[in-house]
mmCIF file with all atom_site columns, C-alpha atoms and ligand atoms in Angstrom:
data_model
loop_
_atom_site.group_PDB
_atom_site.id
_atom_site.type_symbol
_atom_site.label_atom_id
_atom_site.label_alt_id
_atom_site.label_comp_id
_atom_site.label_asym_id
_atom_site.label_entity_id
_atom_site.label_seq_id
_atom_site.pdbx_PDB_ins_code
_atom_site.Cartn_x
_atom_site.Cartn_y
_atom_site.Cartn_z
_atom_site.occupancy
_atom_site.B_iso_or_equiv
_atom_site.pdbx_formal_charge
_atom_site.auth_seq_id
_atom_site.auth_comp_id
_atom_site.auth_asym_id
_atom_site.auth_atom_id
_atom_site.pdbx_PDB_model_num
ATOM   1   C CA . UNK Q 1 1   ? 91.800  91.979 96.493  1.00 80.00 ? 24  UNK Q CA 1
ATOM   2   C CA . UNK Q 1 2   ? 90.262  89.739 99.163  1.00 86.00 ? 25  UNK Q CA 1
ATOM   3   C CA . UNK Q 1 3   ? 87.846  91.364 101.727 1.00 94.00 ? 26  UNK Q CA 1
ATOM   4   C CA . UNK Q 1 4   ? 87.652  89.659 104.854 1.00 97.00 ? 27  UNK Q CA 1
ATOM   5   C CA . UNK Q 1 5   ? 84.077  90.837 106.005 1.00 96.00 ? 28  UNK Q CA 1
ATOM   6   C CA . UNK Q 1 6   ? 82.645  89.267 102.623 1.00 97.00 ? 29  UNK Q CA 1
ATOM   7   C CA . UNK Q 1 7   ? 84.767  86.413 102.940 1.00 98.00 ? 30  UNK Q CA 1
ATOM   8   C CA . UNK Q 1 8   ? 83.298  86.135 106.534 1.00 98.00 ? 31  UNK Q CA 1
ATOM   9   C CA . UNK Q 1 9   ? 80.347  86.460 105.311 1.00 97.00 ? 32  UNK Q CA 1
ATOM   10  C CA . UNK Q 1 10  ? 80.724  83.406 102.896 1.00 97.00 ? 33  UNK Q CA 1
ATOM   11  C CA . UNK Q 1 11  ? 81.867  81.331 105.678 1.00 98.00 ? 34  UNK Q CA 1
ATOM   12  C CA . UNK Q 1 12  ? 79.047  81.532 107.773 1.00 97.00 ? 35  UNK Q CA 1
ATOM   13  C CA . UNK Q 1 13  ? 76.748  78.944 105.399 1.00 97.00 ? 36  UNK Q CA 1
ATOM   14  C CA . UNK Q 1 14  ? 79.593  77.174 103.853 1.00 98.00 ? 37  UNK Q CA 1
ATOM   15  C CA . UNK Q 1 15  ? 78.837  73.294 103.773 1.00 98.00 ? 38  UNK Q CA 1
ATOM   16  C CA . UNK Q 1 16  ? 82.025  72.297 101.929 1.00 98.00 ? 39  UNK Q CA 1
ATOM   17  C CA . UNK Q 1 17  ? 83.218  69.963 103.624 1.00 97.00 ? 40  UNK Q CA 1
ATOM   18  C CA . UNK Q 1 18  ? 82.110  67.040 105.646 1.00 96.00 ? 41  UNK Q CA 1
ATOM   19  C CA . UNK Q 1 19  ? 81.954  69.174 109.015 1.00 98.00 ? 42  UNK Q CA 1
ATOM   20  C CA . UNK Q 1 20  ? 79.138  71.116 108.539 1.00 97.00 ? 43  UNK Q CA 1
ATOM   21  C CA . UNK Q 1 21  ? 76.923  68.105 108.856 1.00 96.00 ? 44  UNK Q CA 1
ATOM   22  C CA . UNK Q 1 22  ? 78.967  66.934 112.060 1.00 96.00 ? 45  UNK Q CA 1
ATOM   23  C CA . UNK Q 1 23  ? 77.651  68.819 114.556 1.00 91.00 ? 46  UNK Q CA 1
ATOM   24  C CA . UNK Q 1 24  ? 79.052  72.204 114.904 1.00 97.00 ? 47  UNK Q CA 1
ATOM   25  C CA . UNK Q 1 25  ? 76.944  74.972 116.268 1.00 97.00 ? 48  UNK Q CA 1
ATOM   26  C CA . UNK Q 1 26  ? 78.218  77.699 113.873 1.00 98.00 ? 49  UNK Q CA 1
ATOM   27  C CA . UNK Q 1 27  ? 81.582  78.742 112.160 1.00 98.00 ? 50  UNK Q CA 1
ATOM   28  C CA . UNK Q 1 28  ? 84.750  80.260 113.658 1.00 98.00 ? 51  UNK Q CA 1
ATOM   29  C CA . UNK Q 1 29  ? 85.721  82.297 111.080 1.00 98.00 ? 52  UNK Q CA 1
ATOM   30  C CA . UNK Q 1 30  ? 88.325  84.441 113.122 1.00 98.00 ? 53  UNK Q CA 1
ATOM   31  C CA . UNK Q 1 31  ? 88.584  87.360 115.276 1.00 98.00 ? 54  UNK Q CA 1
ATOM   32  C CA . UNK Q 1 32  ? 90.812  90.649 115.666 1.00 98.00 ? 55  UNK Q CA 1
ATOM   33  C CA . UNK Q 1 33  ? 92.171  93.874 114.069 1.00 98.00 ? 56  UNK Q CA 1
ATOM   34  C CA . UNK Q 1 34  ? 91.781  92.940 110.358 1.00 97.00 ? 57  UNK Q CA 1
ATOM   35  C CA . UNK Q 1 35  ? 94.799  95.213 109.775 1.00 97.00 ? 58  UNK Q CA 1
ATOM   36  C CA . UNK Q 1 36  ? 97.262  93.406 112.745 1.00 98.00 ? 59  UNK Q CA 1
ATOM   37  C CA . UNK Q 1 37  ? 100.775 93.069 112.465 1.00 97.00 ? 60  UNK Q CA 1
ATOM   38  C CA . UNK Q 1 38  ? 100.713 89.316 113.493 1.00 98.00 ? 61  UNK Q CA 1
ATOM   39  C CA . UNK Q 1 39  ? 98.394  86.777 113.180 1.00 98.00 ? 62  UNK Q CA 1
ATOM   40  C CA . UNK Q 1 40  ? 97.720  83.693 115.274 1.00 98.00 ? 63  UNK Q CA 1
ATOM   41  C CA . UNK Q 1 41  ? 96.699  80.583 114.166 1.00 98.00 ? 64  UNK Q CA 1
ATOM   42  C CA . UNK Q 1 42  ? 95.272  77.284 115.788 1.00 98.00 ? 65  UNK Q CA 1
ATOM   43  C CA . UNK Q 1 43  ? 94.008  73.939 114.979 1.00 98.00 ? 66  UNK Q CA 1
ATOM   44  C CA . UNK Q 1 44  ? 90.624  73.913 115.027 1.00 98.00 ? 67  UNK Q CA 1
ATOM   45  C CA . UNK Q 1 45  ? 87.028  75.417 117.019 1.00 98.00 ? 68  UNK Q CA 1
ATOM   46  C CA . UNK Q 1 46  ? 86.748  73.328 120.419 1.00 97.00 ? 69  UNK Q CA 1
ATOM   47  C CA . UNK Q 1 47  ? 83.939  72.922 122.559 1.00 97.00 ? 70  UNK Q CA 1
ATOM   48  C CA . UNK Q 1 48  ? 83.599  76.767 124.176 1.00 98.00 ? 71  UNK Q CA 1
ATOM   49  C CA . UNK Q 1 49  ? 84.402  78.302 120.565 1.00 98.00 ? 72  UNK Q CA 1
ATOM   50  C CA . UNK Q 1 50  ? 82.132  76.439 118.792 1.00 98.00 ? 73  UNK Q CA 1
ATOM   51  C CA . UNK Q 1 51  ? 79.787  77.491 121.001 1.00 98.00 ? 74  UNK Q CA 1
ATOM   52  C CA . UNK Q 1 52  ? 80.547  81.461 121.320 1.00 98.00 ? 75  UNK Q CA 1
ATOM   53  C CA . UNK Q 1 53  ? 81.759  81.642 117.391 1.00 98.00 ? 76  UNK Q CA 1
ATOM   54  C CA . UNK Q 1 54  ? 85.414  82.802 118.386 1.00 98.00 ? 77  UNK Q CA 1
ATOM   55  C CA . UNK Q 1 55  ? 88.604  81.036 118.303 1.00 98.00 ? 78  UNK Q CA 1
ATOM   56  C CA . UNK Q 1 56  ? 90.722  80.856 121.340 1.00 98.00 ? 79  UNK Q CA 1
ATOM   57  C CA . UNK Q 1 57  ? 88.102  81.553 124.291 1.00 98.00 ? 80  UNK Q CA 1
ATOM   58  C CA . UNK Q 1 58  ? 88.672  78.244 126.386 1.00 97.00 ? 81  UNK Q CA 1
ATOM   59  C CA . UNK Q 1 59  ? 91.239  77.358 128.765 1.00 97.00 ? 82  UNK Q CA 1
ATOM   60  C CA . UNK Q 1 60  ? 94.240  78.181 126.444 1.00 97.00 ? 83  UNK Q CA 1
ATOM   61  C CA . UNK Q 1 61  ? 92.698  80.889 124.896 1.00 98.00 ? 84  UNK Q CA 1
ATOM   62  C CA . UNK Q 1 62  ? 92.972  82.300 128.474 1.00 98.00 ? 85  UNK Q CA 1
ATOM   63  C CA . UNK Q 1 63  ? 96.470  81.774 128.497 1.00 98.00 ? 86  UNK Q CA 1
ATOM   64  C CA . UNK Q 1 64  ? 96.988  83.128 124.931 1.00 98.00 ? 87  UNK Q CA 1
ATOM   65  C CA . UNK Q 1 65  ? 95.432  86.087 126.175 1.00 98.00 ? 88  UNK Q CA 1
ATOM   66  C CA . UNK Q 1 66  ? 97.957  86.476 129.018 1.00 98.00 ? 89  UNK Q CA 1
ATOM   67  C CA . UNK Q 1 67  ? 100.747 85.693 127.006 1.00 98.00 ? 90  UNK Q CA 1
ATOM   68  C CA . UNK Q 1 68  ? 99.676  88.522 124.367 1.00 98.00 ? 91  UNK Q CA 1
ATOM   69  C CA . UNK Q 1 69  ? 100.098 90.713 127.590 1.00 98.00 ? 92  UNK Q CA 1
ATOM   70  C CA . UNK Q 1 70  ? 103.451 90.003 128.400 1.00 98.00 ? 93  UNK Q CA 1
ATOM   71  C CA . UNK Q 1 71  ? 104.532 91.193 125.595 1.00 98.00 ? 94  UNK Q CA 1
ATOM   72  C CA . UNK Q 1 72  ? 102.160 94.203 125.480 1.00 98.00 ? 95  UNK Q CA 1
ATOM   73  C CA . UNK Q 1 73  ? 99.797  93.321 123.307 1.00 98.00 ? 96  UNK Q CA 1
ATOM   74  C CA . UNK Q 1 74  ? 95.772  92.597 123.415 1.00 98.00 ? 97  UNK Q CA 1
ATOM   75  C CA . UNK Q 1 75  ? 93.533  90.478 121.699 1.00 98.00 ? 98  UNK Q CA 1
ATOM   76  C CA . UNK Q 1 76  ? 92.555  93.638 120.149 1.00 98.00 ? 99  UNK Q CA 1
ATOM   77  C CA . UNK Q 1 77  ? 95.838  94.636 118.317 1.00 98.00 ? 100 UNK Q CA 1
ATOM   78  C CA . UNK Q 1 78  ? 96.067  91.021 117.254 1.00 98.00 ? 101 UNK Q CA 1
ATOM   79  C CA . UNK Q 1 79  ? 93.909  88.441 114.607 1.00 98.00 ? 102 UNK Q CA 1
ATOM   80  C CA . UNK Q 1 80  ? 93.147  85.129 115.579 1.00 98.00 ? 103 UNK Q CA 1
ATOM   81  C CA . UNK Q 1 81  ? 92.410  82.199 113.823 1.00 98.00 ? 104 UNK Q CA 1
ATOM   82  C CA . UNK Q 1 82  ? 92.193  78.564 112.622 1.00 98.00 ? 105 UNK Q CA 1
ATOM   83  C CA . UNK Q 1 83  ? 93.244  75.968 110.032 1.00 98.00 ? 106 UNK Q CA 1
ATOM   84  C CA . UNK Q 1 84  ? 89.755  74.613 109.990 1.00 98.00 ? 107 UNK Q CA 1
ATOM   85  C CA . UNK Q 1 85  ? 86.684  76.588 111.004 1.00 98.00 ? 108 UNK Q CA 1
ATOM   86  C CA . UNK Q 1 86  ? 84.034  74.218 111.718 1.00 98.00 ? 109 UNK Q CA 1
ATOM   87  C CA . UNK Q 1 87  ? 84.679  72.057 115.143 1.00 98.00 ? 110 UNK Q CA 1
ATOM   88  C CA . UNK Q 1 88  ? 85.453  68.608 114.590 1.00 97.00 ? 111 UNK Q CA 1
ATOM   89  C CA . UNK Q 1 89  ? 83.713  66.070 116.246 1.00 97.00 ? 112 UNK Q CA 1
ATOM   90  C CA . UNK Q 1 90  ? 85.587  65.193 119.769 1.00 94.00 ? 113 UNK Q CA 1
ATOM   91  C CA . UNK Q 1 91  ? 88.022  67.190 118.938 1.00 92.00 ? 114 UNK Q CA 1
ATOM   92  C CA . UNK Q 1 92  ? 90.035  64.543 116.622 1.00 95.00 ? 115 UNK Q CA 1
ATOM   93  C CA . UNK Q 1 93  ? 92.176  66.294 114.492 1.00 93.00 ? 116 UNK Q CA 1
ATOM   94  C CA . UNK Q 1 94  ? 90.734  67.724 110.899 1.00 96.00 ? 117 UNK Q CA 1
ATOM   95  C CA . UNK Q 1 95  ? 91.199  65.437 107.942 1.00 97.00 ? 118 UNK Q CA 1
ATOM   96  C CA . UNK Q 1 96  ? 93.433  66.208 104.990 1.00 96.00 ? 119 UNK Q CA 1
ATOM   97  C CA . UNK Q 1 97  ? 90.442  66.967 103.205 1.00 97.00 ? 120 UNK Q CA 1
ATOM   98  C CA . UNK Q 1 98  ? 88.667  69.204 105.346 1.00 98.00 ? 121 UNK Q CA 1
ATOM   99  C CA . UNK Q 1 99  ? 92.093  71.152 105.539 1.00 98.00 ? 122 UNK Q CA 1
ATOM   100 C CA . UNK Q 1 100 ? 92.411  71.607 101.988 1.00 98.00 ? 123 UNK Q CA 1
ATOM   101 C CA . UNK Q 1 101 ? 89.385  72.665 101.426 1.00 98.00 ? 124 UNK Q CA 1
ATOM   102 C CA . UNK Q 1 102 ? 89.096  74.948 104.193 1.00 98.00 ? 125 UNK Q CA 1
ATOM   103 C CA . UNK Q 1 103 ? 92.561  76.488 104.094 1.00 98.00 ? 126 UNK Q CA 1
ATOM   104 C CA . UNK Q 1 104 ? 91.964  76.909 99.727  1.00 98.00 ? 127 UNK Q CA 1
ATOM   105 C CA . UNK Q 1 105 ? 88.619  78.841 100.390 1.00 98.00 ? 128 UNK Q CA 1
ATOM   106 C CA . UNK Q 1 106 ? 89.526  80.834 104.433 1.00 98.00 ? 129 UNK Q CA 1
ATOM   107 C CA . UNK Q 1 107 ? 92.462  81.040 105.803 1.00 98.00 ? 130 UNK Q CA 1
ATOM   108 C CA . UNK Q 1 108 ? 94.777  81.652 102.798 1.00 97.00 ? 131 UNK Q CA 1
ATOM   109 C CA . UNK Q 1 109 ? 92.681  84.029 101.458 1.00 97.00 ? 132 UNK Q CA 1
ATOM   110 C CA . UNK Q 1 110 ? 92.442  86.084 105.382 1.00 98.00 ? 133 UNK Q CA 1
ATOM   111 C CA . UNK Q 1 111 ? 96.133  85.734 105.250 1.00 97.00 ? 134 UNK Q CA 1
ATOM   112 C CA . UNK Q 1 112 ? 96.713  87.448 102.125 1.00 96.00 ? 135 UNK Q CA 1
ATOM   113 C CA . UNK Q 1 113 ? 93.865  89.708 103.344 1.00 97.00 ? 136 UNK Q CA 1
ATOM   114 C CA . UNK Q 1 114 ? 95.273  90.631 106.626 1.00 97.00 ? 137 UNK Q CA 1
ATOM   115 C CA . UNK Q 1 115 ? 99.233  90.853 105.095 1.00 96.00 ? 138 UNK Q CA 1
ATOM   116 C CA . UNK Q 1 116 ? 100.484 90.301 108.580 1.00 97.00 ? 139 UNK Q CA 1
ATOM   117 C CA . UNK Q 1 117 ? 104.339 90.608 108.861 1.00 96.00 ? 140 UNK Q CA 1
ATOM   118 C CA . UNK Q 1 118 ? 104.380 87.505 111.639 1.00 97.00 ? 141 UNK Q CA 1
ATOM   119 C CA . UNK Q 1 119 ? 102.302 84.221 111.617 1.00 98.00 ? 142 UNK Q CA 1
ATOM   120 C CA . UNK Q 1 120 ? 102.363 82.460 114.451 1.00 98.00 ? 143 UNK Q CA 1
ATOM   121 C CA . UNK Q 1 121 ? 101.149 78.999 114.206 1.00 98.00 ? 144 UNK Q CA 1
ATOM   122 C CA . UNK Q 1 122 ? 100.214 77.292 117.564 1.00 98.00 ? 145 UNK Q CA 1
ATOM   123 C CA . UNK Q 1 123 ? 101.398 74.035 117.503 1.00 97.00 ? 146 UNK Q CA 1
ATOM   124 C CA . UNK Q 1 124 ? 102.668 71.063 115.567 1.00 97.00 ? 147 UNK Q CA 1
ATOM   125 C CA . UNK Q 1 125 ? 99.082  70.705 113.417 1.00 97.00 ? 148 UNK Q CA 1
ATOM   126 C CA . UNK Q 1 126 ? 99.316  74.493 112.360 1.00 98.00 ? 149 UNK Q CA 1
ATOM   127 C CA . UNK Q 1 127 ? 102.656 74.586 111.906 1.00 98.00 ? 150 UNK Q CA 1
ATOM   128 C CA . UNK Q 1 128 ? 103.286 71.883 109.679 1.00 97.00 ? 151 UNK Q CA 1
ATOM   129 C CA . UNK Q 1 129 ? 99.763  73.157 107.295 1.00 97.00 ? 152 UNK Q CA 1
ATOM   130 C CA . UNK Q 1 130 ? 101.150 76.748 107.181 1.00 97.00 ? 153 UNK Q CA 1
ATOM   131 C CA . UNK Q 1 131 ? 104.730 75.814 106.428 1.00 96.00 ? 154 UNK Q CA 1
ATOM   132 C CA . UNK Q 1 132 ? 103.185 73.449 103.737 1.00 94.00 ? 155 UNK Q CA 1
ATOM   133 C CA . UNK Q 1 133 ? 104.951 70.567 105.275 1.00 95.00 ? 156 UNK Q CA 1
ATOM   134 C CA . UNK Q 1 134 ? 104.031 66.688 106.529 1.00 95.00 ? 157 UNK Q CA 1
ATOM   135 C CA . UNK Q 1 135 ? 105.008 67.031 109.641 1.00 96.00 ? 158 UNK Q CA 1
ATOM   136 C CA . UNK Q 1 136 ? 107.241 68.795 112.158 1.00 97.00 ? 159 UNK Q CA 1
ATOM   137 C CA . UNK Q 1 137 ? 109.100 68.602 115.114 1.00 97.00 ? 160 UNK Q CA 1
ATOM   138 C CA . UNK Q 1 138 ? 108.208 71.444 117.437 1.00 97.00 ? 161 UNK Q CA 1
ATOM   139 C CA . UNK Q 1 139 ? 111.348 71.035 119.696 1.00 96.00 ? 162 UNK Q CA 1
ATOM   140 C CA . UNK Q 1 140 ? 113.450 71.816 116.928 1.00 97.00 ? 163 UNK Q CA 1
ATOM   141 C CA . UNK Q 1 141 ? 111.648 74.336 115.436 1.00 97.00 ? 164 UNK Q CA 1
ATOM   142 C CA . UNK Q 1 142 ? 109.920 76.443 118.255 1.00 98.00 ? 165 UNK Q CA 1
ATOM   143 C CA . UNK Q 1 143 ? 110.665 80.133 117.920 1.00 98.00 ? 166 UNK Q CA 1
ATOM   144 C CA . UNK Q 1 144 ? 112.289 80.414 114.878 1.00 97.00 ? 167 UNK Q CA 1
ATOM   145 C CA . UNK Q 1 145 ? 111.361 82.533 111.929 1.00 97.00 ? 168 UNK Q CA 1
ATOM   146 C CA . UNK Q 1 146 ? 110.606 81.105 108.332 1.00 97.00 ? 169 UNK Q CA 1
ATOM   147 C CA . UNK Q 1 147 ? 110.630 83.601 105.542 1.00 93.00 ? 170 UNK Q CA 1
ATOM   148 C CA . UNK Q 1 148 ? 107.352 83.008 102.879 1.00 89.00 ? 171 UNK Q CA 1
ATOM   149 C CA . UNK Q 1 149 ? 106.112 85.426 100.713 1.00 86.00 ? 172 UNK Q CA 1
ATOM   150 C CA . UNK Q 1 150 ? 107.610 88.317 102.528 1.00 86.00 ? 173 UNK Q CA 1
ATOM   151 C CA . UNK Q 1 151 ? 105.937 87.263 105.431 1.00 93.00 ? 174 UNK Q CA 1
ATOM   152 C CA . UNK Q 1 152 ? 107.587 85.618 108.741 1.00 96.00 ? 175 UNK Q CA 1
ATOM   153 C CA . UNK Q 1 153 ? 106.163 81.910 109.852 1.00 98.00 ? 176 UNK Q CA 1
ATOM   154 C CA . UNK Q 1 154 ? 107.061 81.408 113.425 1.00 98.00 ? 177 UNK Q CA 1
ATOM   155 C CA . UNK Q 1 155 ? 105.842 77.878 114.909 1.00 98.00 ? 178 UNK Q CA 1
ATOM   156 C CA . UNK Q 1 156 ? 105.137 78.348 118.607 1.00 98.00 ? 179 UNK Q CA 1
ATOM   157 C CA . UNK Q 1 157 ? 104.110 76.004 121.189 1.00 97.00 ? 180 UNK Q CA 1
ATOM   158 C CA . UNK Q 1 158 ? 100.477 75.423 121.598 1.00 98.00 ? 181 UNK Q CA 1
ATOM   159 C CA . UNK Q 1 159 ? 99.096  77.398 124.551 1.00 98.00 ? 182 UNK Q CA 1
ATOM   160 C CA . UNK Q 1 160 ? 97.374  73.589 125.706 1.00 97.00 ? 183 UNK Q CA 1
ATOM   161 C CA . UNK Q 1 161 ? 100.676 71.756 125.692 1.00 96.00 ? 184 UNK Q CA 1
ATOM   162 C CA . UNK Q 1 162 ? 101.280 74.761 128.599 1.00 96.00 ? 185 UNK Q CA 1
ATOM   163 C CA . UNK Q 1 163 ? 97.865  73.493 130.106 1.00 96.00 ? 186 UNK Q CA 1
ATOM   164 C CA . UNK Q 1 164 ? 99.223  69.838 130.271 1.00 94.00 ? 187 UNK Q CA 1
ATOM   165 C CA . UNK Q 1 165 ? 102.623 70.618 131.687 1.00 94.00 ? 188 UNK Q CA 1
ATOM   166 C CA . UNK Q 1 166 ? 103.531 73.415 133.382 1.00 93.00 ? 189 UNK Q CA 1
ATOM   167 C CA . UNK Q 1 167 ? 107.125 72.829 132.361 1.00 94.00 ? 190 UNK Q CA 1
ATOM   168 C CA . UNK Q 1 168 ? 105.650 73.928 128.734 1.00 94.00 ? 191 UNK Q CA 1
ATOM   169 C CA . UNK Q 1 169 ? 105.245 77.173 130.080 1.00 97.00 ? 192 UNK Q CA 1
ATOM   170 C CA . UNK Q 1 170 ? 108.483 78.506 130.069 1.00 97.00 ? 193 UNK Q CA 1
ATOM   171 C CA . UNK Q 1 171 ? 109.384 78.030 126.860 1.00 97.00 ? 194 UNK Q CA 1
ATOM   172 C CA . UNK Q 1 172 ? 106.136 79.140 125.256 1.00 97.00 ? 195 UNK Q CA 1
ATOM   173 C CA . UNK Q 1 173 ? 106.714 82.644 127.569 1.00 98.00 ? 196 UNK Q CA 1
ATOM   174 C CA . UNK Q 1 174 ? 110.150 82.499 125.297 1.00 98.00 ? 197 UNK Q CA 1
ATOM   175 C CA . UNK Q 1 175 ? 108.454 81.753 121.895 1.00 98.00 ? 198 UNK Q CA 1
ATOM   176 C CA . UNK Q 1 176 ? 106.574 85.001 123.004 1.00 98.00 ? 199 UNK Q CA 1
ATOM   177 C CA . UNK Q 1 177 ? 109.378 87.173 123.847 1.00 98.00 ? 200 UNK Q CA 1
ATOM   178 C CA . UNK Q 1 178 ? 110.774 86.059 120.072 1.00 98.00 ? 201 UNK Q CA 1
ATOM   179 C CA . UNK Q 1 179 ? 107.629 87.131 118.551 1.00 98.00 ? 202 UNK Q CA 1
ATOM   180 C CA . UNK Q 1 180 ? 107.953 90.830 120.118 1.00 98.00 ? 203 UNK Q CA 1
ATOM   181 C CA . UNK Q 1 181 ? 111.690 90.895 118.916 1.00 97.00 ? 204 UNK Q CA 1
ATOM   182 C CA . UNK Q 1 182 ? 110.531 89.911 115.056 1.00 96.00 ? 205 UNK Q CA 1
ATOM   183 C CA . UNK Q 1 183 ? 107.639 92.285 114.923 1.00 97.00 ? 206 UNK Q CA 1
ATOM   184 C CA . UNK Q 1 184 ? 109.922 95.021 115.712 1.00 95.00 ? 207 UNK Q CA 1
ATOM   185 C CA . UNK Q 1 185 ? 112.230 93.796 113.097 1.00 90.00 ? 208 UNK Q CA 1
ATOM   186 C CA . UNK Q 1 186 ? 112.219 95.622 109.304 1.00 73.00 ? 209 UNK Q CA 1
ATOM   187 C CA . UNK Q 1 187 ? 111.305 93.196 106.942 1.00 56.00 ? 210 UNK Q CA 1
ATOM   188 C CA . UNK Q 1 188 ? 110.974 95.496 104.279 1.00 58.00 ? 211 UNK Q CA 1
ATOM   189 C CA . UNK Q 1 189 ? 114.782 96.064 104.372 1.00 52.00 ? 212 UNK Q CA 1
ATOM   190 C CA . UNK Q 1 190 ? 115.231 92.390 104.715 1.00 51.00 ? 213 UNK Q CA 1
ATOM   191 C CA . UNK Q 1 191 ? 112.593 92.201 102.273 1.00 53.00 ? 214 UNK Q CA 1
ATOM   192 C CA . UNK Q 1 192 ? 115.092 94.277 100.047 1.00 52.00 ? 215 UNK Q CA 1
ATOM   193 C CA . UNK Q 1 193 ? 118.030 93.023 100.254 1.00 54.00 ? 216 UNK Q CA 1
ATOM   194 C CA . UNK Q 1 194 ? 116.823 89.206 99.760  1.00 57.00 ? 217 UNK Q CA 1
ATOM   195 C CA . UNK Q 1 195 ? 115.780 90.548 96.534  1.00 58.00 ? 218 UNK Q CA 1
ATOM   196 C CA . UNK Q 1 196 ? 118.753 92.405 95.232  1.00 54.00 ? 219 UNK Q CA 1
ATOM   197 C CA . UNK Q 1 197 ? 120.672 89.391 96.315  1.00 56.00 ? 220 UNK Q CA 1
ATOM   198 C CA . UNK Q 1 198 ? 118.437 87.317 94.561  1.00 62.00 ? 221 UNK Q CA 1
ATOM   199 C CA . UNK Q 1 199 ? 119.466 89.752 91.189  1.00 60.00 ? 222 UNK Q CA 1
ATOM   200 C CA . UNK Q 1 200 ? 122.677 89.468 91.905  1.00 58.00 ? 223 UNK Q CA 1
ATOM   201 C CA . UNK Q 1 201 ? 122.537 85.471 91.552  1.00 60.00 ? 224 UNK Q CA 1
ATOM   202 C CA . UNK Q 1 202 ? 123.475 85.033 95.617  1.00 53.00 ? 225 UNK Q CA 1
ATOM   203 C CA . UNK Q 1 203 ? 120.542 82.734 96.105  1.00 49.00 ? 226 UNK Q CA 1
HETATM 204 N N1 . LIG D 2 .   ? 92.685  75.294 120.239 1.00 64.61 ? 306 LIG D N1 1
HETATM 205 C C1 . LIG D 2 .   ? 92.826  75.679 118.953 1.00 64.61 ? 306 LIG D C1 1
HETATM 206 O O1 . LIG D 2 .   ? 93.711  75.214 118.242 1.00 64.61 ? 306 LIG D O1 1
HETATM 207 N N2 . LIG D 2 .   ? 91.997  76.618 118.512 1.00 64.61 ? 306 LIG D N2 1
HETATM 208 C C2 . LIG D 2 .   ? 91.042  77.178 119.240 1.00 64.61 ? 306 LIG D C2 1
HETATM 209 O O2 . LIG D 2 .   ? 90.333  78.049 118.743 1.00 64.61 ? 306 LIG D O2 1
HETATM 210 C C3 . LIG D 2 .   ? 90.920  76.756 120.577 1.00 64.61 ? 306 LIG D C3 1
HETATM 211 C C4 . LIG D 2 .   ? 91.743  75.816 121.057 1.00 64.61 ? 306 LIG D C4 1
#
């Protein structure tokens, strides 16, 4: 069973990959109730979480935070976190190779040690490395719910693109509003009858 304080822990000296020597000021492991019901994850540390050691405290952190609200929730009752932990220099987007690495040794392990029932990824970057895919394309896909491993994979739009155009704002208050109505859905019945289908041969 994976602990998430010693994995943590771990993470705080970890050098490996090539972003530890590129100038981050410490790790972003994560933040939130190690035992939430959905789990948020982003691209990478910027500037202001590199520098406080928690994801989402910037400018669309902010906005995460109010978005949590209108659906009732705090950053409390929620976990946050990122593909990559370490900040990447400027801000480019982490390499294949620093996201293999990093998701291998973090964030699959605080996924299977959080066993959220919703994962929302923020944006086209997470989405496409939690969904294992190349690429995808967030209009198409925004809101919707993947089953994996018992667990639902919603892509949402990244709280920035909201930052960039208000018009973004709208439907990322939607994405939200989806969220709310697939946490209070009962996956283990779902859960249930996927399998007993499966039996039955009607996959
Ligand atoms: N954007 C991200 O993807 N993650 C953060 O932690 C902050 C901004």
């Amino acid at each position: 069973m994976v602990n998430l304080f010693s994995l943590a822990e771990t993470a705080k000296d970890c050098e490996l990959c090539p972003l530890a020597k590129q100038g981050r000021t410490q790790v972003v492991f994560g933040d939130g109730n190690p035992n939430a019901e959905i789990m948020f994850i982003g691209e990478g540390p910027g500037f202001h979480e590199d520098k406080q050691g928690k994801p989402f405290v910037g400018a669309a952190g902010k906005l995460l935070t109010q978005l949590l609200g209108s659906i009732g929730l705090r950053r409390e009752d929620v976990y946050i976190a990122n593909v990559v932990k370490c900040r990447p220099p400027q801000n480019r987007d982490p390499k294949p190779e620093e996201i293999e690495i990093c998701t291998n040794q973090y964030l699959f392990s605080q996924i299977e040690a959080i066993k959220p029932k919703v994962i929302a990824t923020l944006g086209r970057f997470a989405s496409a490395v939690v969904l294992g895919l190349k690429d995808v394309s967030m209009g198409r896909v925004h809101g919707q719910k993947f089953k994996r491993e018992g667990r639902y994979i919603v892509p949402i739009y990244h709280p920035a693109a909201a930052l960039h155009s208000r018009a973004n704002l709208e439907p990322l208050y939607e994405d939200f509003r989806k969220l709310k109505e697939y946490l209070e859905e009962e996956p283990e019945i779902v859960q249930e009858i996927e399998t007993k289908a499966e039996q039955l041969g009607l996959f």
